[in-house]
Amino acid sequence: MASDFSAPKLSRPKTSTVIRRISYEAGQNLRLITVGVAVFIILLLGASFWVSKKGQEADEAVAHTVHNERLISVVQSQLQDAEIGQRGYLLTGDPFYLEPYDKALSGLGANVESLAVGVSDNRRQDGNVAVLRSLAAQKLSELRQTVERRRAGDEAAAVAVLRNGQGKVLMDGVRDVLERMRVEEESLMTVRANQARRAGFVLEMMVIGLALLTALLGVIAVRASLRRARSAEASRDELLQHLDRKLLAIMAADIVGYSRMMEGDETQTLSRLKDVRDRIDPIIASHSGSIVTTAGDSVLVAFASALSAIDCAVEIQGAMAADNEELPEAEHLMFRIGINVGDVIVQDGDVFGDTVNVAARLEPMADPGGICISRAVRDHIRKQRHLTFDDLGFLKVKNIAHPVSAFKVRFDPAVQLEALG
């Protein structure tokens, strides 16, 4: 294969190429799917929030019912403690027995009212609360009456009140009304517990449904994207049949550590990048190179021959090394350069094809200030340039189906420039 070709005639790249248009159309399709997925997710999340709130309300209702049942037990226990203390005092006259009696009476009224407030959300408990208040008041009156008579020394009168059976009737009535209240609360507990379980079940189903729907929409989106990609690829292949093809050498160059330098001082880095471009653009032009694209710190250049590309790369690296000698090491700007040669597609001032992609993949394999080339480039230049090549073997690179045979170039810029001169 000859190493020299007709000079590339590339116009300035346009912002819209065939590939960009295809990508845009695919992006529009995915954007609509994404919007639809987002709307579904928002609706499902709203429904999940509503169900979760209902479940929380049901849980709070269950806890409220449990609290009411506890108050029922407390009221019954306090009345029983008061009655036990009253009888112990009446039988013995020992004030020690009045301790549980006094303690029960001090908190009973407040607990009855708390219970009344707690069951106020159930209208069926209104009658029970009224009866409880009346019986509790009568029972407390009976207890006080006997205790006061015993304190006054009238033991017989106190025992007579106890023996007439009124206290037992009142206590039986209290137990009966408290039992009815307990049964009512247990019935309500069953209803509220079922509501809480239903809310939890619905919430679980909503979460599962959301996950399944998201997965389904993801599958639909992927399948739509694949169909779109196949269609775009078919359209591209049809279009590429009519595109201009050339045999060119492609040089990809990129500044080492550019992102780090931009993060440190954007203004100074941009100023130095402009100086670098002012330095290397004339070198590219002197070797008949055509700048295809530039993006920040990277440059993609097409040459009519592999010799022109390697000579340009060596001169650029020599110029950068000379400039860096006057600067501290932390401020050195160095290029990595990758070069490949082969068939490329030229359309609207842009270049496409595996040749371009391989050149871009070879660039990061070069050392800072170094050059990495493909075997095709090495074969074109090794008999015409006194360079040394370090074989890197066959490398697997991103988005390239076949392994790439690559070489690092070892050179002395001064010697090379003298040989060319």
GROMACS .gro file of C-alpha atoms in nm:
model
  421
    1MET     CA    1   0.000   0.000   0.000
    2ALA     CA    2   0.142   0.337  -0.093
    3SER     CA    3   0.200   0.584   0.187
    4ASP     CA    4   0.097   0.902   0.008
    5PHE     CA    5  -0.253   0.996  -0.100
    6SER     CA    6  -0.422   1.295  -0.250
    7ALA     CA    7  -0.450   1.583  -0.001
    8PRO     CA    8  -0.774   1.577   0.196
    9LYS     CA    9  -1.016   1.855   0.120
   10LEU     CA   10  -1.226   1.895   0.432
   11SER     CA   11  -1.457   2.190   0.493
   12ARG     CA   12  -1.528   2.317   0.846
   13PRO     CA   13  -1.744   2.059   1.026
   14LYS     CA   14  -2.115   2.132   1.041
   15THR     CA   15  -2.310   2.098   1.362
   16SER     CA   16  -2.560   1.856   1.206
   17THR     CA   17  -2.438   1.541   1.033
   18VAL     CA   18  -2.623   1.229   0.932
   19ILE     CA   19  -2.521   1.049   1.251
   20ARG     CA   20  -2.617   1.346   1.470
   21ARG     CA   21  -2.962   1.362   1.306
   22ILE     CA   22  -3.016   0.992   1.369
   23SER     CA   23  -2.903   1.032   1.730
   24TYR     CA   24  -3.137   1.326   1.775
   25GLU     CA   25  -3.437   1.133   1.642
   26ALA     CA   26  -3.357   0.838   1.870
   27GLY     CA   27  -3.321   1.080   2.160
   28GLN     CA   28  -3.662   1.229   2.087
   29ASN     CA   29  -3.818   0.882   2.095
   30LEU     CA   30  -3.652   0.799   2.427
   31ARG     CA   31  -3.751   1.138   2.568
   32LEU     CA   32  -4.121   1.066   2.508
   33ILE     CA   33  -4.090   0.725   2.670
   34THR     CA   34  -3.907   0.878   2.964
   35VAL     CA   35  -4.181   1.138   3.012
   36GLY     CA   36  -4.447   0.866   3.005
   37VAL     CA   37  -4.257   0.658   3.260
   38ALA     CA   38  -4.212   0.962   3.483
   39VAL     CA   39  -4.586   1.041   3.474
   40PHE     CA   40  -4.674   0.681   3.563
   41ILE     CA   41  -4.425   0.676   3.847
   42ILE     CA   42  -4.554   1.007   3.987
   43LEU     CA   43  -4.913   0.879   3.980
   44LEU     CA   44  -4.818   0.551   4.143
   45LEU     CA   45  -4.611   0.725   4.407
   46GLY     CA   46  -4.906   0.953   4.482
   47ALA     CA   47  -5.136   0.653   4.517
   48SER     CA   48  -4.878   0.476   4.733
   49PHE     CA   49  -4.854   0.781   4.958
   50TRP     CA   50  -5.234   0.788   4.995
   51VAL     CA   51  -5.247   0.416   5.079
   52SER     CA   52  -4.956   0.457   5.321
   53LYS     CA   53  -5.138   0.741   5.495
   54LYS     CA   54  -5.451   0.529   5.527
   55GLY     CA   55  -5.243   0.247   5.669
   56GLN     CA   56  -5.088   0.483   5.922
   57GLU     CA   57  -5.433   0.606   6.025
   58ALA     CA   58  -5.547   0.245   6.069
   59ASP     CA   59  -5.242   0.166   6.283
   60GLU     CA   60  -5.309   0.473   6.498
   61ALA     CA   61  -5.673   0.363   6.540
   62VAL     CA   62  -5.557   0.018   6.655
   63ALA     CA   63  -5.318   0.178   6.904
   64HIS     CA   64  -5.602   0.403   7.027
   65THR     CA   65  -5.827   0.101   7.085
   66VAL     CA   66  -5.549  -0.077   7.276
   67HIS     CA   67  -5.514   0.232   7.495
   68ASN     CA   68  -5.890   0.228   7.567
   69GLU     CA   69  -5.879  -0.138   7.666
   70ARG     CA   70  -5.594  -0.064   7.903
   71LEU     CA   71  -5.795   0.219   8.065
   72ILE     CA   72  -6.091  -0.018   8.111
   73SER     CA   73  -5.864  -0.260   8.298
   74VAL     CA   74  -5.714   0.024   8.505
   75VAL     CA   75  -6.056   0.159   8.611
   76GLN     CA   76  -6.174  -0.189   8.712
   77SER     CA   77  -5.850  -0.258   8.900
   78GLN     CA   78  -5.869   0.074   9.091
   79LEU     CA   79  -6.227   0.011   9.203
   80GLN     CA   80  -6.133  -0.337   9.318
   81ASP     CA   81  -5.828  -0.201   9.505
   82ALA     CA   82  -6.045   0.062   9.673
   83GLU     CA   83  -6.299  -0.203   9.777
   84ILE     CA   84  -6.027  -0.437   9.912
   85GLY     CA   85  -5.872  -0.153  10.113
   86GLN     CA   86  -6.215  -0.053  10.251
   87ARG     CA   87  -6.291  -0.406  10.370
   88GLY     CA   88  -5.950  -0.455  10.525
   89TYR     CA   89  -5.988  -0.131  10.719
   90LEU     CA   90  -6.342  -0.212  10.832
   91LEU     CA   91  -6.236  -0.554  10.960
   92THR     CA   92  -5.913  -0.449  11.133
   93GLY     CA   93  -5.931  -0.076  11.188
   94ASP     CA   94  -5.566  -0.064  11.072
   95PRO     CA   95  -5.500   0.254  10.862
   96PHE     CA   96  -5.244   0.050  10.666
   97TYR     CA   97  -5.530  -0.093  10.460
   98LEU     CA   98  -5.635   0.256  10.354
   99GLU     CA   99  -5.318   0.304  10.148
  100PRO     CA  100  -5.448   0.119   9.836
  101TYR     CA  101  -5.790   0.270   9.903
  102ASP     CA  102  -5.656   0.629   9.901
  103LYS     CA  103  -5.429   0.564   9.601
  104ALA     CA  104  -5.714   0.416   9.398
  105LEU     CA  105  -5.954   0.699   9.478
  106SER     CA  106  -5.698   0.968   9.389
  107GLY     CA  107  -5.665   0.852   9.028
  108LEU     CA  108  -5.999   0.687   8.956
  109GLY     CA  109  -6.191   0.999   8.853
  110ALA     CA  110  -5.924   1.111   8.604
  111ASN     CA  111  -5.903   0.763   8.450
  112VAL     CA  112  -6.281   0.740   8.408
  113GLU     CA  113  -6.281   1.072   8.225
  114SER     CA  114  -5.983   0.967   8.011
  115LEU     CA  115  -6.174   0.652   7.919
  116ALA     CA  116  -6.480   0.860   7.831
  117VAL     CA  117  -6.270   1.076   7.599
  118GLY     CA  118  -6.101   0.771   7.447
  119VAL     CA  119  -6.425   0.597   7.349
  120SER     CA  120  -6.598   0.917   7.234
  121ASP     CA  121  -6.524   0.821   6.869
  122ASN     CA  122  -6.765   0.528   6.909
  123ARG     CA  123  -7.123   0.646   6.958
  124ARG     CA  124  -7.228   0.303   7.086
  125GLN     CA  125  -7.014   0.362   7.396
  126ASP     CA  126  -7.198   0.680   7.504
  127GLY     CA  127  -7.459   0.490   7.707
  128ASN     CA  128  -7.194   0.270   7.869
  129VAL     CA  129  -6.992   0.576   7.973
  130ALA     CA  130  -7.298   0.738   8.133
  131VAL     CA  131  -7.378   0.419   8.330
  132LEU     CA  132  -7.011   0.383   8.434
  133ARG     CA  133  -6.995   0.738   8.567
  134SER     CA  134  -7.312   0.684   8.774
  135LEU     CA  135  -7.210   0.346   8.916
  136ALA     CA  136  -6.856   0.461   8.992
  137ALA     CA  137  -6.986   0.769   9.176
  138GLN     CA  138  -7.227   0.556   9.381
  139LYS     CA  139  -6.959   0.300   9.458
  140LEU     CA  140  -6.716   0.569   9.573
  141SER     CA  141  -6.991   0.722   9.791
  142GLU     CA  142  -7.059   0.384   9.953
  143LEU     CA  143  -6.688   0.328  10.017
  144ARG     CA  144  -6.637   0.673  10.172
  145GLN     CA  145  -6.946   0.636  10.389
  146THR     CA  146  -6.828   0.311  10.547
  147VAL     CA  147  -6.468   0.430  10.592
  148GLU     CA  148  -6.580   0.756  10.755
  149ARG     CA  149  -6.812   0.570  11.001
  150ARG     CA  150  -6.530   0.331  11.092
  151ARG     CA  151  -6.298   0.626  11.155
  152ALA     CA  152  -6.565   0.785  11.376
  153GLY     CA  153  -6.564   0.467  11.587
  154ASP     CA  154  -6.909   0.347  11.473
  155GLU     CA  155  -6.793   0.004  11.358
  156ALA     CA  156  -7.137  -0.147  11.374
  157ALA     CA  157  -7.288   0.115  11.141
  158ALA     CA  158  -7.001   0.071  10.896
  159VAL     CA  159  -7.040  -0.306  10.891
  160ALA     CA  160  -7.416  -0.271  10.854
  161VAL     CA  161  -7.367  -0.069  10.532
  162LEU     CA  162  -7.132  -0.338  10.407
  163ARG     CA  163  -7.374  -0.619  10.489
  164ASN     CA  164  -7.677  -0.468  10.318
  165GLY     CA  165  -7.531  -0.583   9.983
  166GLN     CA  166  -7.548  -0.245   9.808
  167GLY     CA  167  -7.171  -0.240   9.753
  168LYS     CA  168  -7.177  -0.580   9.582
  169VAL     CA  169  -7.461  -0.478   9.355
  170LEU     CA  170  -7.276  -0.161   9.254
  171MET     CA  171  -6.951  -0.348   9.194
  172ASP     CA  172  -7.127  -0.613   8.987
  173GLY     CA  173  -7.282  -0.334   8.781
  174VAL     CA  174  -6.942  -0.172   8.729
  175ARG     CA  175  -6.793  -0.503   8.615
  176ASP     CA  176  -7.084  -0.560   8.380
  177VAL     CA  177  -7.061  -0.218   8.211
  178LEU     CA  178  -6.682  -0.242   8.185
  179GLU     CA  179  -6.716  -0.584   8.023
  180ARG     CA  180  -6.963  -0.443   7.768
  181MET     CA  181  -6.720  -0.162   7.695
  182ARG     CA  182  -6.437  -0.412   7.659
  183VAL     CA  183  -6.636  -0.629   7.418
  184GLU     CA  184  -6.724  -0.321   7.213
  185GLU     CA  185  -6.360  -0.215   7.196
  186GLU     CA  186  -6.248  -0.566   7.102
  187SER     CA  187  -6.503  -0.567   6.820
  188LEU     CA  188  -6.376  -0.230   6.709
  189MET     CA  189  -6.019  -0.360   6.738
  190THR     CA  190  -6.098  -0.644   6.499
  191VAL     CA  191  -6.238  -0.401   6.242
  192ARG     CA  192  -5.944  -0.162   6.275
  193ALA     CA  193  -5.686  -0.440   6.265
  194ASN     CA  194  -5.843  -0.571   5.943
  195GLN     CA  195  -5.831  -0.221   5.799
  196ALA     CA  196  -5.463  -0.191   5.891
  197ARG     CA  197  -5.387  -0.530   5.732
  198ARG     CA  198  -5.577  -0.436   5.416
  199ALA     CA  199  -5.393  -0.106   5.393
  200GLY     CA  200  -5.060  -0.285   5.437
  201PHE     CA  201  -5.153  -0.542   5.173
  202VAL     CA  202  -5.264  -0.274   4.928
  203LEU     CA  203  -4.940  -0.084   4.989
  204GLU     CA  204  -4.735  -0.396   4.922
  205MET     CA  205  -4.930  -0.460   4.602
  206MET     CA  206  -4.875  -0.099   4.497
  207VAL     CA  207  -4.500  -0.130   4.552
  208ILE     CA  208  -4.488  -0.459   4.362
  209GLY     CA  209  -4.703  -0.309   4.087
  210LEU     CA  210  -4.476  -0.006   4.064
  211ALA     CA  211  -4.170  -0.230   4.036
  212LEU     CA  212  -4.333  -0.449   3.768
  213LEU     CA  213  -4.460  -0.149   3.573
  214THR     CA  214  -4.120   0.018   3.588
  215ALA     CA  215  -3.957  -0.302   3.465
  216LEU     CA  216  -4.216  -0.339   3.187
  217LEU     CA  217  -4.172   0.018   3.072
  218GLY     CA  218  -3.796  -0.029   3.086
  219VAL     CA  219  -3.825  -0.336   2.859
  220ILE     CA  220  -4.052  -0.143   2.623
  221ALA     CA  221  -3.806   0.148   2.617
  222VAL     CA  222  -3.511  -0.083   2.550
  223ARG     CA  223  -3.696  -0.266   2.272
  224ALA     CA  224  -3.807   0.063   2.118
  225SER     CA  225  -3.451   0.194   2.139
  226LEU     CA  226  -3.316  -0.122   1.976
  227ARG     CA  227  -3.572  -0.098   1.695
  228ARG     CA  228  -3.487   0.267   1.651
  229ALA     CA  229  -3.116   0.190   1.653
  230ARG     CA  230  -3.156  -0.085   1.392
  231SER     CA  231  -3.365   0.147   1.176
  232ALA     CA  232  -3.111   0.426   1.217
  233GLU     CA  233  -2.826   0.187   1.135
  234ALA     CA  234  -3.006   0.069   0.823
  235SER     CA  235  -3.069   0.430   0.719
  236ARG     CA  236  -2.707   0.518   0.791
  237ASP     CA  237  -2.579   0.224   0.588
  238GLU     CA  238  -2.798   0.331   0.299
  239LEU     CA  239  -2.670   0.688   0.325
  240LEU     CA  240  -2.308   0.583   0.360
  241GLN     CA  241  -2.324   0.413   0.023
  242HIS     CA  242  -2.337   0.762  -0.127
  243LEU     CA  243  -2.069   0.922   0.091
  244ASP     CA  244  -1.716   1.012  -0.015
  245ARG     CA  245  -1.446   0.767   0.095
  246LYS     CA  246  -1.077   0.853   0.123
  247LEU     CA  247  -0.758   0.683   0.235
  248LEU     CA  248  -0.624   0.917   0.503
  249ALA     CA  249  -0.400   0.926   0.809
  250ILE     CA  250  -0.583   1.042   1.124
  251MET     CA  251  -0.404   1.201   1.420
  252ALA     CA  252  -0.586   1.234   1.756
  253ALA     CA  253  -0.415   1.458   2.016
  254ASP     CA  254  -0.521   1.537   2.370
  255ILE     CA  255  -0.361   1.741   2.652
  256VAL     CA  256  -0.263   1.539   2.962
  257GLY     CA  257  -0.438   1.644   3.287
  258TYR     CA  258  -0.649   1.915   3.122
  259SER     CA  259  -0.951   1.861   3.351
  260ARG     CA  260  -0.731   1.886   3.662
  261MET     CA  261  -0.575   2.210   3.537
  262MET     CA  262  -0.919   2.355   3.453
  263GLU     CA  263  -1.035   2.275   3.804
  264GLY     CA  264  -0.732   2.452   3.948
  265ASP     CA  265  -0.737   2.771   3.738
  266GLU     CA  266  -0.978   2.795   3.445
  267THR     CA  267  -0.864   3.137   3.323
  268GLN     CA  268  -0.493   3.052   3.315
  269THR     CA  269  -0.558   2.710   3.160
  270LEU     CA  270  -0.772   2.854   2.881
  271SER     CA  271  -0.509   3.121   2.815
  272ARG     CA  272  -0.235   2.858   2.792
  273LEU     CA  273  -0.455   2.638   2.570
  274LYS     CA  274  -0.492   2.931   2.329
  275ASP     CA  275  -0.114   2.975   2.328
  276VAL     CA  276  -0.072   2.603   2.257
  277ARG     CA  277  -0.316   2.617   1.967
  278ASP     CA  278  -0.136   2.921   1.828
  279ARG     CA  279   0.182   2.712   1.849
  280ILE     CA  280   0.061   2.384   1.697
  281ASP     CA  281  -0.189   2.501   1.434
  282PRO     CA  282   0.088   2.641   1.209
  283ILE     CA  283   0.281   2.313   1.252
  284ILE     CA  284  -0.028   2.118   1.139
  285ALA     CA  285  -0.071   2.351   0.842
  286SER     CA  286   0.298   2.316   0.746
  287HIS     CA  287   0.247   1.939   0.713
  288SER     CA  288  -0.070   1.986   0.502
  289GLY     CA  289  -0.295   1.864   0.780
  290SER     CA  290  -0.663   1.954   0.798
  291ILE     CA  291  -0.816   2.006   1.143
  292VAL     CA  292  -1.142   1.809   1.144
  293THR     CA  293  -1.272   1.876   1.493
  294THR     CA  294  -1.160   2.039   1.817
  295ALA     CA  295  -1.321   1.990   2.157
  296GLY     CA  296  -1.156   2.174   2.444
  297ASP     CA  297  -0.810   2.025   2.472
  298SER     CA  298  -0.843   1.763   2.195
  299VAL     CA  299  -0.769   1.792   1.824
  300LEU     CA  300  -0.854   1.554   1.538
  301VAL     CA  301  -0.647   1.608   1.221
  302ALA     CA  302  -0.651   1.439   0.878
  303PHE     CA  303  -0.338   1.403   0.662
  304ALA     CA  304  -0.281   1.287   0.309
  305SER     CA  305  -0.009   1.046   0.424
  306ALA     CA  306   0.115   0.860   0.729
  307LEU     CA  307   0.455   1.030   0.681
  308SER     CA  308   0.298   1.373   0.709
  309ALA     CA  309   0.108   1.266   1.022
  310ILE     CA  310   0.414   1.124   1.204
  311ASP     CA  311   0.634   1.420   1.105
  312CYS     CA  312   0.368   1.660   1.236
  313ALA     CA  313   0.331   1.463   1.560
  314VAL     CA  314   0.706   1.456   1.622
  315GLU     CA  315   0.737   1.830   1.557
  316ILE     CA  316   0.444   1.907   1.790
  317GLN     CA  317   0.594   1.700   2.070
  318GLY     CA  318   0.931   1.865   2.016
  319ALA     CA  319   0.780   2.213   2.027
  320MET     CA  320   0.586   2.133   2.345
  321ALA     CA  321   0.899   1.989   2.511
  322ALA     CA  322   1.095   2.303   2.424
  323ASP     CA  323   0.822   2.527   2.567
  324ASN     CA  324   0.801   2.321   2.887
  325GLU     CA  325   1.175   2.357   2.956
  326GLU     CA  326   1.116   2.719   3.065
  327LEU     CA  327   0.829   2.631   3.300
  328PRO     CA  328   0.800   2.456   3.638
  329GLU     CA  329   0.708   2.089   3.610
  330ALA     CA  330   0.362   2.153   3.761
  331GLU     CA  331   0.282   2.387   3.470
  332HIS     CA  332   0.395   2.157   3.186
  333LEU     CA  333   0.145   2.101   2.906
  334MET     CA  334   0.198   1.773   2.721
  335PHE     CA  335   0.009   1.598   2.445
  336ARG     CA  336  -0.068   1.232   2.403
  337ILE     CA  337  -0.095   1.155   2.030
  338GLY     CA  338  -0.247   0.855   1.854
  339ILE     CA  339  -0.217   0.795   1.475
  340ASN     CA  340  -0.392   0.550   1.244
  341VAL     CA  341  -0.418   0.522   0.866
  342GLY     CA  342  -0.691   0.369   0.654
  343ASP     CA  343  -1.018   0.416   0.474
  344VAL     CA  344  -1.240   0.691   0.614
  345ILE     CA  345  -1.576   0.839   0.521
  346VAL     CA  346  -1.586   1.213   0.458
  347GLN     CA  347  -1.921   1.391   0.491
  348ASP     CA  348  -1.994   1.758   0.551
  349GLY     CA  349  -1.639   1.826   0.669
  350ASP     CA  350  -1.645   1.543   0.923
  351VAL     CA  351  -1.476   1.201   0.912
  352PHE     CA  352  -1.616   0.867   1.021
  353GLY     CA  353  -1.518   0.503   1.039
  354ASP     CA  354  -1.305   0.255   1.231
  355THR     CA  355  -0.987   0.435   1.122
  356VAL     CA  356  -1.095   0.744   1.315
  357ASN     CA  357  -1.212   0.542   1.616
  358VAL     CA  358  -0.886   0.346   1.638
  359ALA     CA  359  -0.680   0.668   1.626
  360ALA     CA  360  -0.888   0.805   1.916
  361ARG     CA  361  -0.835   0.481   2.114
  362LEU     CA  362  -0.458   0.482   2.052
  363GLU     CA  363  -0.416   0.835   2.191
  364PRO     CA  364  -0.465   0.747   2.564
  365MET     CA  365  -0.217   0.457   2.523
  366ALA     CA  366   0.064   0.702   2.448
  367ASP     CA  367   0.291   0.833   2.723
  368PRO     CA  368   0.264   1.204   2.813
  369GLY     CA  369   0.466   1.375   2.539
  370GLY     CA  370   0.464   1.050   2.340
  371ILE     CA  371   0.310   0.897   2.027
  372CYS     CA  372   0.123   0.567   1.983
  373ILE     CA  373   0.057   0.434   1.631
  374SER     CA  374  -0.115   0.139   1.466
  375ARG     CA  375   0.070  -0.135   1.277
  376ALA     CA  376  -0.051   0.012   0.947
  377VAL     CA  377   0.119   0.343   1.029
  378ARG     CA  378   0.437   0.162   1.143
  379ASP     CA  379   0.446  -0.029   0.813
  380HIS     CA  380   0.417   0.297   0.614
  381ILE     CA  381   0.693   0.487   0.791
  382ARG     CA  382   0.951   0.245   0.930
  383LYS     CA  383   1.168   0.239   0.612
  384GLN     CA  384   1.152   0.613   0.561
  385ARG     CA  385   1.199   0.751   0.914
  386HIS     CA  386   1.469   0.659   1.162
  387LEU     CA  387   1.238   0.581   1.452
  388THR     CA  388   1.227   0.307   1.713
  389PHE     CA  389   0.903   0.122   1.786
  390ASP     CA  390   0.802  -0.061   2.103
  391ASP     CA  391   0.552  -0.334   2.018
  392LEU     CA  392   0.252  -0.325   2.256
  393GLY     CA  393   0.100  -0.636   2.100
  394PHE     CA  394  -0.265  -0.678   2.006
  395LEU     CA  395  -0.484  -0.472   2.234
  396LYS     CA  396  -0.858  -0.494   2.298
  397VAL     CA  397  -0.995  -0.140   2.285
  398LYS     CA  398  -1.339   0.002   2.357
  399ASN     CA  399  -1.602  -0.021   2.082
  400ILE     CA  400  -1.359  -0.186   1.837
  401ALA     CA  401  -1.454  -0.544   1.754
  402HIS     CA  402  -1.108  -0.669   1.656
  403PRO     CA  403  -0.781  -0.639   1.854
  404VAL     CA  404  -0.557  -0.349   1.749
  405SER     CA  405  -0.184  -0.399   1.694
  406ALA     CA  406  -0.020  -0.092   1.851
  407PHE     CA  407   0.332   0.052   1.884
  408LYS     CA  408   0.484   0.326   2.096
  409VAL     CA  409   0.723   0.551   1.903
  410ARG     CA  410   1.060   0.639   2.060
  411PHE     CA  411   1.217   0.943   1.901
  412ASP     CA  412   1.443   1.244   1.947
  413PRO     CA  413   1.255   1.547   1.808
  414ALA     CA  414   1.579   1.736   1.738
  415VAL     CA  415   1.723   1.446   1.538
  416GLN     CA  416   1.405   1.390   1.345
  417LEU     CA  417   1.368   1.757   1.253
  418GLU     CA  418   1.731   1.768   1.142
  419ALA     CA  419   1.681   1.461   0.925
  420LEU     CA  420   1.373   1.615   0.765
  421GLY     CA  421   1.557   1.944   0.710
   0.00000   0.00000   0.00000
